PDB file of C-alpha atoms and ligand atoms in Angstrom:
ATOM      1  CA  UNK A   1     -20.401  -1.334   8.530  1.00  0.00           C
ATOM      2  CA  UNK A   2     -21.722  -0.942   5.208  1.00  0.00           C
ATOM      3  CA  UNK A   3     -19.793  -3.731   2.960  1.00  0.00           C
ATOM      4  CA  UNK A   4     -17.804  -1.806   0.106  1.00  0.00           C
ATOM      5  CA  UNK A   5     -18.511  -3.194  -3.812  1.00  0.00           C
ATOM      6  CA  UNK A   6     -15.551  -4.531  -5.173  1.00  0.00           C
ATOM      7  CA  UNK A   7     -14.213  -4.648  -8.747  1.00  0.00           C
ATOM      8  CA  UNK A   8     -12.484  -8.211  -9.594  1.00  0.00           C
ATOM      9  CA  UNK A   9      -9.396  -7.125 -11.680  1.00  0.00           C
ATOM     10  CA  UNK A  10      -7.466 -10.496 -12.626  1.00  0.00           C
ATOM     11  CA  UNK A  11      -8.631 -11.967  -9.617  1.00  0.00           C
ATOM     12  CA  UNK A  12      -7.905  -9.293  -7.284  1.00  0.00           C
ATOM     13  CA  UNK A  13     -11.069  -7.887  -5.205  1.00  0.00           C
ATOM     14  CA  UNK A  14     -10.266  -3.955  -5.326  1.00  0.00           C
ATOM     15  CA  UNK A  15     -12.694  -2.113  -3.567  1.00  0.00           C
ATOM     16  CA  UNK A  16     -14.647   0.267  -5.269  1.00  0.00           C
ATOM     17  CA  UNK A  17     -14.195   3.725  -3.228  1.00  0.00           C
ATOM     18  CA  UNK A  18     -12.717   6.616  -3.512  1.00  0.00           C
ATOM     19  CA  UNK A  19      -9.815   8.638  -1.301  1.00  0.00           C
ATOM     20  CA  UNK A  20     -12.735   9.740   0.923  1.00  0.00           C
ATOM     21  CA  UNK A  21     -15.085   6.391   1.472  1.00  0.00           C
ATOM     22  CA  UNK A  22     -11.062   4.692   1.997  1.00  0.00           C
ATOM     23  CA  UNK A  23     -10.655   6.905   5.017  1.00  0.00           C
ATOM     24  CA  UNK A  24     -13.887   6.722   6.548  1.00  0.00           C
ATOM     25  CA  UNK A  25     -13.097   3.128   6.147  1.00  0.00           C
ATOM     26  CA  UNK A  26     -10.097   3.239   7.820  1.00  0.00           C
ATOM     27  CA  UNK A  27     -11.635   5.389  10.846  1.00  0.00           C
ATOM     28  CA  UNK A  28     -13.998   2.343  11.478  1.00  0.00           C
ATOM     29  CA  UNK A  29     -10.970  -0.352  11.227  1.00  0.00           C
ATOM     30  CA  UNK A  30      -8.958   1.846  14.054  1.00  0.00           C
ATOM     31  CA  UNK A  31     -11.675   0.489  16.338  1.00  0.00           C
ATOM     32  CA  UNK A  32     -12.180  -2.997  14.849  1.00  0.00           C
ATOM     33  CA  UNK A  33     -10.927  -5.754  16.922  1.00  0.00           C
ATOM     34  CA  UNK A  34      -8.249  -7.984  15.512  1.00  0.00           C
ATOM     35  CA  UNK A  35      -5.363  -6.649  13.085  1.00  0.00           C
ATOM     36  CA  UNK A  36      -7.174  -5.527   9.382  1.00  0.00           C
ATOM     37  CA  UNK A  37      -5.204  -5.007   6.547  1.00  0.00           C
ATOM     38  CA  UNK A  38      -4.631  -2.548   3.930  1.00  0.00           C
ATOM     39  CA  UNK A  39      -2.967  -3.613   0.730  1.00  0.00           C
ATOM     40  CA  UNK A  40      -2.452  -0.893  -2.321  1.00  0.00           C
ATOM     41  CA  UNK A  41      -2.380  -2.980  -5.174  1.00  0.00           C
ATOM     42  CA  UNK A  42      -0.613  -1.486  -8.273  1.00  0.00           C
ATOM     43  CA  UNK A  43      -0.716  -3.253 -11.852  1.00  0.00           C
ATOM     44  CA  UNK A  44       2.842  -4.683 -11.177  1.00  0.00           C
ATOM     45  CA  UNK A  45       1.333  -6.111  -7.644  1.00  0.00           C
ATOM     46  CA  UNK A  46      -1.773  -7.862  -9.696  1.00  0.00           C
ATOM     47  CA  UNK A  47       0.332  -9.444 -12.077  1.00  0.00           C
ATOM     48  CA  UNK A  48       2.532 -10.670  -9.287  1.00  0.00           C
ATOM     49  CA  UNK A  49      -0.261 -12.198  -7.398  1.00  0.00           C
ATOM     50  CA  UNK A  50      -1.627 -13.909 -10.955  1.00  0.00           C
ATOM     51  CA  UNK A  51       1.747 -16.151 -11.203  1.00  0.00           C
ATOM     52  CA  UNK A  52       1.947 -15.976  -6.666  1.00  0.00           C
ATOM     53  CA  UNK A  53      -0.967 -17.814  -5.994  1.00  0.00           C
ATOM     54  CA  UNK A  54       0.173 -16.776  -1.783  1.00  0.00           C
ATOM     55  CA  UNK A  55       0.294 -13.197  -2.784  1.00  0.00           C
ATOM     56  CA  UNK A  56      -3.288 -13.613  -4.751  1.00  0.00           C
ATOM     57  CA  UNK A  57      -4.844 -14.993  -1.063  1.00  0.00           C
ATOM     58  CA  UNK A  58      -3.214 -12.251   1.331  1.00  0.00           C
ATOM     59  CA  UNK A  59      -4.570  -9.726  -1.228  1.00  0.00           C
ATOM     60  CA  UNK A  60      -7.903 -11.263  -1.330  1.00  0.00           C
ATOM     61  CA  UNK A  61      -7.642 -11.400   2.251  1.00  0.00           C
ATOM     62  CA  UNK A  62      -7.101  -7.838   2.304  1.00  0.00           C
ATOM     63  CA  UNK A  63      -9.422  -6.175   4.622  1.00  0.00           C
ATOM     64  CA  UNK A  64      -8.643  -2.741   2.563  1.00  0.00           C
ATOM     65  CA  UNK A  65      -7.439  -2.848  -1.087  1.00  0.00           C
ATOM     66  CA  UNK A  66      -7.264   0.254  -2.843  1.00  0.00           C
ATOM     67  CA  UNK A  67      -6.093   0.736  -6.577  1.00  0.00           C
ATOM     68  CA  UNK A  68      -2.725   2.879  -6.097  1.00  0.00           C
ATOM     69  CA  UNK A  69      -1.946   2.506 -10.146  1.00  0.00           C
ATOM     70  CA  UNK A  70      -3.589   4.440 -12.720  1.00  0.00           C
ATOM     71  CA  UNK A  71      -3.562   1.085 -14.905  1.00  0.00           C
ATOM     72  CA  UNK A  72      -6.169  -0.575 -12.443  1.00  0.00           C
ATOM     73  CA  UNK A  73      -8.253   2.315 -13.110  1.00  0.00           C
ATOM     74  CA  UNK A  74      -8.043   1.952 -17.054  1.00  0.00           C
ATOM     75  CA  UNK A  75      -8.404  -1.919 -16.212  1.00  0.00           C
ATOM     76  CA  UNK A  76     -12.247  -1.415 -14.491  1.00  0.00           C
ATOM     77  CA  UNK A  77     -13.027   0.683 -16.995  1.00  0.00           C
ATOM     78  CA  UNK A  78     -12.246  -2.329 -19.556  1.00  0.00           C
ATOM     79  CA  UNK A  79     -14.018  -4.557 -17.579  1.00  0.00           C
ATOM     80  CA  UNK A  80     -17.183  -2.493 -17.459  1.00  0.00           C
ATOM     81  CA  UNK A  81     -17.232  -1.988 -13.436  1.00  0.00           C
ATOM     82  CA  UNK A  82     -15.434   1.777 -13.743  1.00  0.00           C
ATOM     83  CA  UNK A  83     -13.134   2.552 -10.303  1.00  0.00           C
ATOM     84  CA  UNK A  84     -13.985   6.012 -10.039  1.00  0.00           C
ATOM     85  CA  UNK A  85     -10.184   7.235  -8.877  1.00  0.00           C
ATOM     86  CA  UNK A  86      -6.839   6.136  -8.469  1.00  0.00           C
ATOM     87  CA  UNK A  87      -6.539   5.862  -4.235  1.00  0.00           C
ATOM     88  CA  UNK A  88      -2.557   6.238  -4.394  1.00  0.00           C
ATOM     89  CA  UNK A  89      -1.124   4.000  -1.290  1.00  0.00           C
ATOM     90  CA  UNK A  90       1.117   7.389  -0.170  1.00  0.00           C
ATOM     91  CA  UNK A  91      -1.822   9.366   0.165  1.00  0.00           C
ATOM     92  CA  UNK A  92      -3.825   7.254   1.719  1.00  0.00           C
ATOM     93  CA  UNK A  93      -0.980   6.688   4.530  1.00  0.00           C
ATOM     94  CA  UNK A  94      -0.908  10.348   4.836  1.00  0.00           C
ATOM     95  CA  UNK A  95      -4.364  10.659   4.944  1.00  0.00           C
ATOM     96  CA  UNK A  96      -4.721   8.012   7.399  1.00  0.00           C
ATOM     97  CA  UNK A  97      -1.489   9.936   9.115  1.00  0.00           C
ATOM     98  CA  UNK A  98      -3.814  12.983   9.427  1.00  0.00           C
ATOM     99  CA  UNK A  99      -6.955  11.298  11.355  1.00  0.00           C
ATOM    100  CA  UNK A 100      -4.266   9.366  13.760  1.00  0.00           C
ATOM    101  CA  UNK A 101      -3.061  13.401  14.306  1.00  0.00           C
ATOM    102  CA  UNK A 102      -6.605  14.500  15.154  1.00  0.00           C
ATOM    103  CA  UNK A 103      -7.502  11.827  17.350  1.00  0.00           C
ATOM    104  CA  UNK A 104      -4.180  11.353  19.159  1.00  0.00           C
ATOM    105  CA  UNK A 105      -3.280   8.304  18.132  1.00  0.00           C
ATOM    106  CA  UNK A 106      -0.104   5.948  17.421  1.00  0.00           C
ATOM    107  CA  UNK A 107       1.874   4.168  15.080  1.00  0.00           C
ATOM    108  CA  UNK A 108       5.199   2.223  14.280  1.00  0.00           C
ATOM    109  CA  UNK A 109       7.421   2.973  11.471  1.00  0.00           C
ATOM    110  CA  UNK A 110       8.982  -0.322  10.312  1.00  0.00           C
ATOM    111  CA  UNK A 111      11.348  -0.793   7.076  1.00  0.00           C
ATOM    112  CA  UNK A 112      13.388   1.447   4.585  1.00  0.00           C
ATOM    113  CA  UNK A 113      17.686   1.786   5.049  1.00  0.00           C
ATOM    114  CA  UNK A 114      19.105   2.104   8.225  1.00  0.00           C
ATOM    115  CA  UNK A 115      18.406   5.942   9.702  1.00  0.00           C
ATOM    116  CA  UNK A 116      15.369   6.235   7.071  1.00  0.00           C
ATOM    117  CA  UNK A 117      12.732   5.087   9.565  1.00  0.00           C
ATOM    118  CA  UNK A 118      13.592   7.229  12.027  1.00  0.00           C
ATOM    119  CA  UNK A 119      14.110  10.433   9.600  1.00  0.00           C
ATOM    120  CA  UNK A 120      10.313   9.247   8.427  1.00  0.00           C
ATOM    121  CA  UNK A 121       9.275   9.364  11.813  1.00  0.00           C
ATOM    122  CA  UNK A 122      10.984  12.577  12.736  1.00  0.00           C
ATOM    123  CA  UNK A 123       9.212  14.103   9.553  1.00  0.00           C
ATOM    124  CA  UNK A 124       5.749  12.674  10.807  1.00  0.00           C
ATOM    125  CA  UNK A 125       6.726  14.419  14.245  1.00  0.00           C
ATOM    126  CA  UNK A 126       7.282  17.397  12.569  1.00  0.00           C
ATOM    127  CA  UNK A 127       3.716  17.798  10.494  1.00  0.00           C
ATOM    128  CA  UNK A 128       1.517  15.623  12.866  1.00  0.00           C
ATOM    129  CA  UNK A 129       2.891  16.921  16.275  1.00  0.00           C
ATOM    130  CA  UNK A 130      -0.020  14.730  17.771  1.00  0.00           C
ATOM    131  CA  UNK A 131       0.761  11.730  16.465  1.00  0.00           C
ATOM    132  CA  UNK A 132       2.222   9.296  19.042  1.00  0.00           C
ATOM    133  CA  UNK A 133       5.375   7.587  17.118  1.00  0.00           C
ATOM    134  CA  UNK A 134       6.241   4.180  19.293  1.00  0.00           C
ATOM    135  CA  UNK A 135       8.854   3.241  17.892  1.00  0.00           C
ATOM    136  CA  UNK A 136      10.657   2.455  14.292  1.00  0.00           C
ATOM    137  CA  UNK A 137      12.875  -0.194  12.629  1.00  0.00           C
ATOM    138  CA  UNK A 138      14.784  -0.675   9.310  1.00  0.00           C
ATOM    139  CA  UNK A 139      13.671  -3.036   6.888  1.00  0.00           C
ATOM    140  CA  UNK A 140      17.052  -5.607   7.157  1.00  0.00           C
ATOM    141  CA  UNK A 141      16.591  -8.016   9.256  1.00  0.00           C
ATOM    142  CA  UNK A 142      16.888 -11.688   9.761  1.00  0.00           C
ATOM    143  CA  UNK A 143      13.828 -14.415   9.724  1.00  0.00           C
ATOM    144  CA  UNK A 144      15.197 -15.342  12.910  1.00  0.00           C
ATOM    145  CA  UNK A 145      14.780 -11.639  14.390  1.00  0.00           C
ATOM    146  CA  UNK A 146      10.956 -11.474  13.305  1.00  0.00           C
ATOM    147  CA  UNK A 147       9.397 -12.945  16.406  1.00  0.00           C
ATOM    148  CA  UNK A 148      11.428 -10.191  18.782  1.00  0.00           C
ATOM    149  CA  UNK A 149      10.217  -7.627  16.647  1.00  0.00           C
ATOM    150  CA  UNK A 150       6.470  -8.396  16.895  1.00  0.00           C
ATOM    151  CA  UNK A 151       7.030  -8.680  20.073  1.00  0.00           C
ATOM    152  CA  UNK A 152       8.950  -4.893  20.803  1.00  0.00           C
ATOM    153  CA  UNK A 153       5.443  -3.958  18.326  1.00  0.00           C
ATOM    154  CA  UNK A 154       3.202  -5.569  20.658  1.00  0.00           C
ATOM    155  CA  UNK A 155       4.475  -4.119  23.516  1.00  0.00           C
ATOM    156  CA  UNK A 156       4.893  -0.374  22.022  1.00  0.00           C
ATOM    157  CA  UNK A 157       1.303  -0.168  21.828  1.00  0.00           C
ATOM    158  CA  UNK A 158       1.184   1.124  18.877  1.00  0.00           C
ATOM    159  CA  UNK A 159      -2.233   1.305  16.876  1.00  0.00           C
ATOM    160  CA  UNK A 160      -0.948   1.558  13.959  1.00  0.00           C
ATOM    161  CA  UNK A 161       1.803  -0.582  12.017  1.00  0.00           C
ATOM    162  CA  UNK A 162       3.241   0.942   8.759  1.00  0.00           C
ATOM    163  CA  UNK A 163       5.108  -2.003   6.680  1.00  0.00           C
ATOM    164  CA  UNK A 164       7.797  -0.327   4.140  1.00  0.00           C
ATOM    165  CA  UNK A 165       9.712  -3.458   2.696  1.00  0.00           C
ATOM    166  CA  UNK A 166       8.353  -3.205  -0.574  1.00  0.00           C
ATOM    167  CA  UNK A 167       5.884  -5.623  -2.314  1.00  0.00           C
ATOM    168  CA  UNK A 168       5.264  -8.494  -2.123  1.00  0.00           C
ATOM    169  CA  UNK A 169       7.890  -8.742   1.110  1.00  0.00           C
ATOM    170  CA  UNK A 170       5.575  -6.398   2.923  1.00  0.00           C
ATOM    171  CA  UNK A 171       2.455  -8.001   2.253  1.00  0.00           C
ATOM    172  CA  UNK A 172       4.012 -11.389   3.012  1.00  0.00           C
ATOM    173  CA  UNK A 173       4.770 -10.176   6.796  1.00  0.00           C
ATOM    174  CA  UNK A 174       2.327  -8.418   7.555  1.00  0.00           C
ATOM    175  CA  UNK A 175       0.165 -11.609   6.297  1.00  0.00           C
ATOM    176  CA  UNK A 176       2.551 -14.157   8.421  1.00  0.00           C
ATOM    177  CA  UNK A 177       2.360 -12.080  11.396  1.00  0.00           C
ATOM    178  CA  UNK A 178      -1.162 -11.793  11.049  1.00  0.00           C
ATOM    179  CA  UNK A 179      -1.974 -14.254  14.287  1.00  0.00           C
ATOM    180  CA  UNK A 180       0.746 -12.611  16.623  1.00  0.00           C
ATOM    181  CA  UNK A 181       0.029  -8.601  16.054  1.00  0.00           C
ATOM    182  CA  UNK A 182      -2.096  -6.718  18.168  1.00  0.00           C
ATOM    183  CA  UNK A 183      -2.397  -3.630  15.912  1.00  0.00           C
ATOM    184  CA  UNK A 184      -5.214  -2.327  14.325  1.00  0.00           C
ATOM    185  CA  UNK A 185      -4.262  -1.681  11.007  1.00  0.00           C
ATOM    186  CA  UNK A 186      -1.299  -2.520   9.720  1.00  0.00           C
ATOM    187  CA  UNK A 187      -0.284  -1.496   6.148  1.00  0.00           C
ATOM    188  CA  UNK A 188       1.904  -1.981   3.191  1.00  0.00           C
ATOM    189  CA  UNK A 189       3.315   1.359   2.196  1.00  0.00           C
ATOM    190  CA  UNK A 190       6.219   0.753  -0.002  1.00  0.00           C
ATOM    191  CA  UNK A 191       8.671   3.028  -0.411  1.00  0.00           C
ATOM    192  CA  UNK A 192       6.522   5.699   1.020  1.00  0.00           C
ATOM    193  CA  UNK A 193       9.338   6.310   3.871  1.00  0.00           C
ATOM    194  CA  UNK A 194      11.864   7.133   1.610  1.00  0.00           C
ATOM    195  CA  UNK A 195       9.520   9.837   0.351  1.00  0.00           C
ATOM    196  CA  UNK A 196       8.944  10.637   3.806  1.00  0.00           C
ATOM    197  CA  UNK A 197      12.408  11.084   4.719  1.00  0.00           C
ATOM    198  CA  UNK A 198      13.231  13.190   2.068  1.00  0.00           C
ATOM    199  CA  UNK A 199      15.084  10.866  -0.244  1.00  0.00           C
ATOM    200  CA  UNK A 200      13.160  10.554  -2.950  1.00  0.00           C
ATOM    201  CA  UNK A 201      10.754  13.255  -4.325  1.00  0.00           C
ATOM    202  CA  UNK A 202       7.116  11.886  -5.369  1.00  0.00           C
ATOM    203  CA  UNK A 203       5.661  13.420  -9.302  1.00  0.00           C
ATOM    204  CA  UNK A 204       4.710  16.888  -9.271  1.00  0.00           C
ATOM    205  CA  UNK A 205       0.944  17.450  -8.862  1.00  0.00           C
ATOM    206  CA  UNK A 206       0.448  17.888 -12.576  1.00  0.00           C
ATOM    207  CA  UNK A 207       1.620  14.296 -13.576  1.00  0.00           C
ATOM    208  CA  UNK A 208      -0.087  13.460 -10.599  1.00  0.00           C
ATOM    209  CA  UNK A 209      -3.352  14.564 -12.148  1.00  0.00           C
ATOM    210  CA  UNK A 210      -2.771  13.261 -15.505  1.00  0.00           C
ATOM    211  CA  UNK A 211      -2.417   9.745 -14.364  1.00  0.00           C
ATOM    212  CA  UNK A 212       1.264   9.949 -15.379  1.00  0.00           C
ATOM    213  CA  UNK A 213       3.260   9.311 -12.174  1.00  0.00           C
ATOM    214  CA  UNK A 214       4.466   5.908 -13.511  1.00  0.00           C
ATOM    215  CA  UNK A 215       5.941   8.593 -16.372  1.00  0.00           C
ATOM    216  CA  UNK A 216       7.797  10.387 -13.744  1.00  0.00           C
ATOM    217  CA  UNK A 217       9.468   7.177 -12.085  1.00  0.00           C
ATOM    218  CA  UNK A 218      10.435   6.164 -15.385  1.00  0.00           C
ATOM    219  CA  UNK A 219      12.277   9.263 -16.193  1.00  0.00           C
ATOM    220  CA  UNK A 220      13.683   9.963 -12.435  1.00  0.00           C
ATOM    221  CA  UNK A 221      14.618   6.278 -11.960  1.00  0.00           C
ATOM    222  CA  UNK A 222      15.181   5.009 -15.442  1.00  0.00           C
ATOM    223  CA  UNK A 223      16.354   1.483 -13.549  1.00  0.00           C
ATOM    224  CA  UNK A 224      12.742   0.759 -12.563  1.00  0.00           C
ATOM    225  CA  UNK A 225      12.112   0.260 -16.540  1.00  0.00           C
ATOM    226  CA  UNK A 226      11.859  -3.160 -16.750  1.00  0.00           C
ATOM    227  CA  UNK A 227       9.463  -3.152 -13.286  1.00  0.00           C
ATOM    228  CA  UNK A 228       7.105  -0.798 -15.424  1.00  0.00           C
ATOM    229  CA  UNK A 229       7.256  -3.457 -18.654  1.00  0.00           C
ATOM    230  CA  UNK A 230       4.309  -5.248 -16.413  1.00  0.00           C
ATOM    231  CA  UNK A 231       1.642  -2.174 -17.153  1.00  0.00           C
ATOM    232  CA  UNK A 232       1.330  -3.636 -21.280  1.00  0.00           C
ATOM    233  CA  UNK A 233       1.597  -6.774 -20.020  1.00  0.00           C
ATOM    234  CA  UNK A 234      -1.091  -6.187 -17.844  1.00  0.00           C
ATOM    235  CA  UNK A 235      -3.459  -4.694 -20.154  1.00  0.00           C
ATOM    236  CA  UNK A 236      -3.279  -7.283 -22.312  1.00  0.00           C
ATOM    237  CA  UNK A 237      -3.938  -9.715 -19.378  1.00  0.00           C
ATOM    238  CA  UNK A 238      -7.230  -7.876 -18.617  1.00  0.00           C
ATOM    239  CA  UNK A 239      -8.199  -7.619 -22.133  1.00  0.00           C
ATOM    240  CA  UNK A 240      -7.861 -11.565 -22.503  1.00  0.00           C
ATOM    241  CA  UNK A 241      -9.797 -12.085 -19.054  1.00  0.00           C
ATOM    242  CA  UNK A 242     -12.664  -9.892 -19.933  1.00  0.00           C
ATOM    243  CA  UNK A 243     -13.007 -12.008 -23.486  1.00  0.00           C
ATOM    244  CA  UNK A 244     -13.111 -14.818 -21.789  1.00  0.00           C
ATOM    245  CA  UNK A 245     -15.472 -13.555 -18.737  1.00  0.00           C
ATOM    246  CA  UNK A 246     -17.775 -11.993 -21.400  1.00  0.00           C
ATOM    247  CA  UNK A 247     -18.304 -15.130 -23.292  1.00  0.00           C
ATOM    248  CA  UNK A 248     -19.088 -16.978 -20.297  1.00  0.00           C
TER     249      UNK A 248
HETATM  250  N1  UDP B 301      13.094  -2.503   1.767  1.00  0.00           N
HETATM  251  C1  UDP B 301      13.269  -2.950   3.062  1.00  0.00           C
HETATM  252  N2  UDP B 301      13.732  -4.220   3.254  1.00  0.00           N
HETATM  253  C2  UDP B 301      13.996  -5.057   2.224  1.00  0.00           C
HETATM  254  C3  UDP B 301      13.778  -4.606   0.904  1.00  0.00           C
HETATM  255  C4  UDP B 301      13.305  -3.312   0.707  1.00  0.00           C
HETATM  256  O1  UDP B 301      13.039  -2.220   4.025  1.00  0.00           O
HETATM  257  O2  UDP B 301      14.415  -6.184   2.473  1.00  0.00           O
HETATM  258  C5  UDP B 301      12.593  -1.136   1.571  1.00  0.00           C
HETATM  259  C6  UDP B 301      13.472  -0.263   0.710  1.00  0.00           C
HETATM  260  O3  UDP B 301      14.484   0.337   1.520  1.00  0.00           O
HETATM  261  C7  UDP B 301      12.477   0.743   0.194  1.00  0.00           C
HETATM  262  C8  UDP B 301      11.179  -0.069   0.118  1.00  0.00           C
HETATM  263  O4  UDP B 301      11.381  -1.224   0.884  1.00  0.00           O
HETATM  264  O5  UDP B 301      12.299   1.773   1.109  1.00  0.00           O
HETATM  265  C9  UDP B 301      10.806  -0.521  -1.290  1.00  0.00           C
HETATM  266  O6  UDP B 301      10.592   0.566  -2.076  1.00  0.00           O
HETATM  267  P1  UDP B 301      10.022   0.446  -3.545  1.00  0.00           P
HETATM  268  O7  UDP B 301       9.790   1.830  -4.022  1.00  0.00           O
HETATM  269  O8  UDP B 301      10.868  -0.481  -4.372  1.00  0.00           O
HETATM  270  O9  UDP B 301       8.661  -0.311  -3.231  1.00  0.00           O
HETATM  271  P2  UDP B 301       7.313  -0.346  -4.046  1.00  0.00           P
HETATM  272  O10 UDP B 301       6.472   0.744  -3.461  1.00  0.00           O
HETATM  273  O11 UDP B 301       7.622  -0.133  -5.495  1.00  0.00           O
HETATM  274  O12 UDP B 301       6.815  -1.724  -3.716  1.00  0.00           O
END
């Protein structure tokens, strides 16, 4: 498999492809042995990672890492090494929803509320009538219940494992689990199921477009402000670290 170019951003390896090249990826890694992971790093997630020095090694682990933020796109730009699109984690899953549909094949939901999994699922039913669902779980759970669940995963066959606990939770199990899961992929989607299920609505295409989704959060869900204070913060970051790469 040809190995994709990847744009350092703080630290982070993001690889350098587009929606398309990020789903022909992913149709090679369904037949990959072992378990490879896809992370969507946003601007919020990079800055995490910079002060999480475990989060920084599971994303550099990553054996997929897309930009879902508009800001990592301005920040490659900056750097000189231009990403050429924002690859937004919820279309990717639903792209990568739509090739398991074609070729018949499976996947387990796990994380959101109580019921939210299983409304996500019933919503995948309902578009991808192919897709085998093998099973779902809410994101509440005790350390202690982890190695059961892995185990009920294992054993559903699934190809597929969709992680919805939010970052960095989600990226921290799948990474821990790494050694025991016999998926193919498994993925951090974030709150993708409660978009799934109906509960909240994602930016019309038009803010979409613009680059302005983070605009649409911050007026639909004015309490995720101070989560969207890390996008200046950011910048600034990558201005600083390009400086500093450029005079060495
Ligand atoms: N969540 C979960 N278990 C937890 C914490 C969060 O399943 O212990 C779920 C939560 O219900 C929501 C998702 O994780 O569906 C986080 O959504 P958010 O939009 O905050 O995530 P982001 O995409 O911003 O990381």
């Amino acid at each position: 498999m040809k190995v994709m170019e990847k744009v350092n951003i703080l630290g982070v390896p993001v690889d350098k492809t587009d929606m398309k090249g990020a789903l022909d990826k992913i149709t090679v890694l369904l037949d990959m042995d072992g378990t490879n992971t896809i992370y969507t790093p946003n601007s919020e997630m990079v800055i995490n990672a910079v002060k999480d020095k475990e989060l920084m090694a599971i994303l550099k682990s990553g054996d997929l890492v897309v930009p879902d933020g508009i800001g990592l796109v301005y920040a490659s730009r900056i750097y000189g090494n231009p990403l050429s699109e924002r690859v937004a984690g919820f279309d990717l899953m639903t792209g990568m929803l739509k090739i398991l549909d074609k070729e018949e094949r499976s996947v387990y939901l796990l994380g959101g509320k109580p019921e939210i999994a299983q409304r996500a699922a019933d919503n995948i039913a309902k578009r991808f009538p192919s897709i085998k669902i093998k099973g779902t779980r809410n994101g509440y759970f005790k350390e202690q219940d982890v190695p059961g669940m892995v185990e009920q995963i294992n054993a559903s066959g699934a190809e597929v494992l969709l992680v919805a606990l939010g970052s960095p939770k989600q990226e921290k199990w799948i990474s821990s689990n790494l050694g025991r899961l016999k998926v193919s992929i498994a993925m951090g989607v974030g709150g993708s199921f409660d978009v799934l299920a109906g509960e909240v609505s994602r930016a019309p295409l038009i803010f979409r477009k613009a680059g302005l989704e983070w605009f649409y959060r911050l007026i639909t869900q004015p309490w995720r402000a101070a989560r969207m204070l890390s996008l200046p913060v950011f910048v600034i970051k990558v201005l600083i670290d390009r400086g500093r790469r450029s005079r060495k």
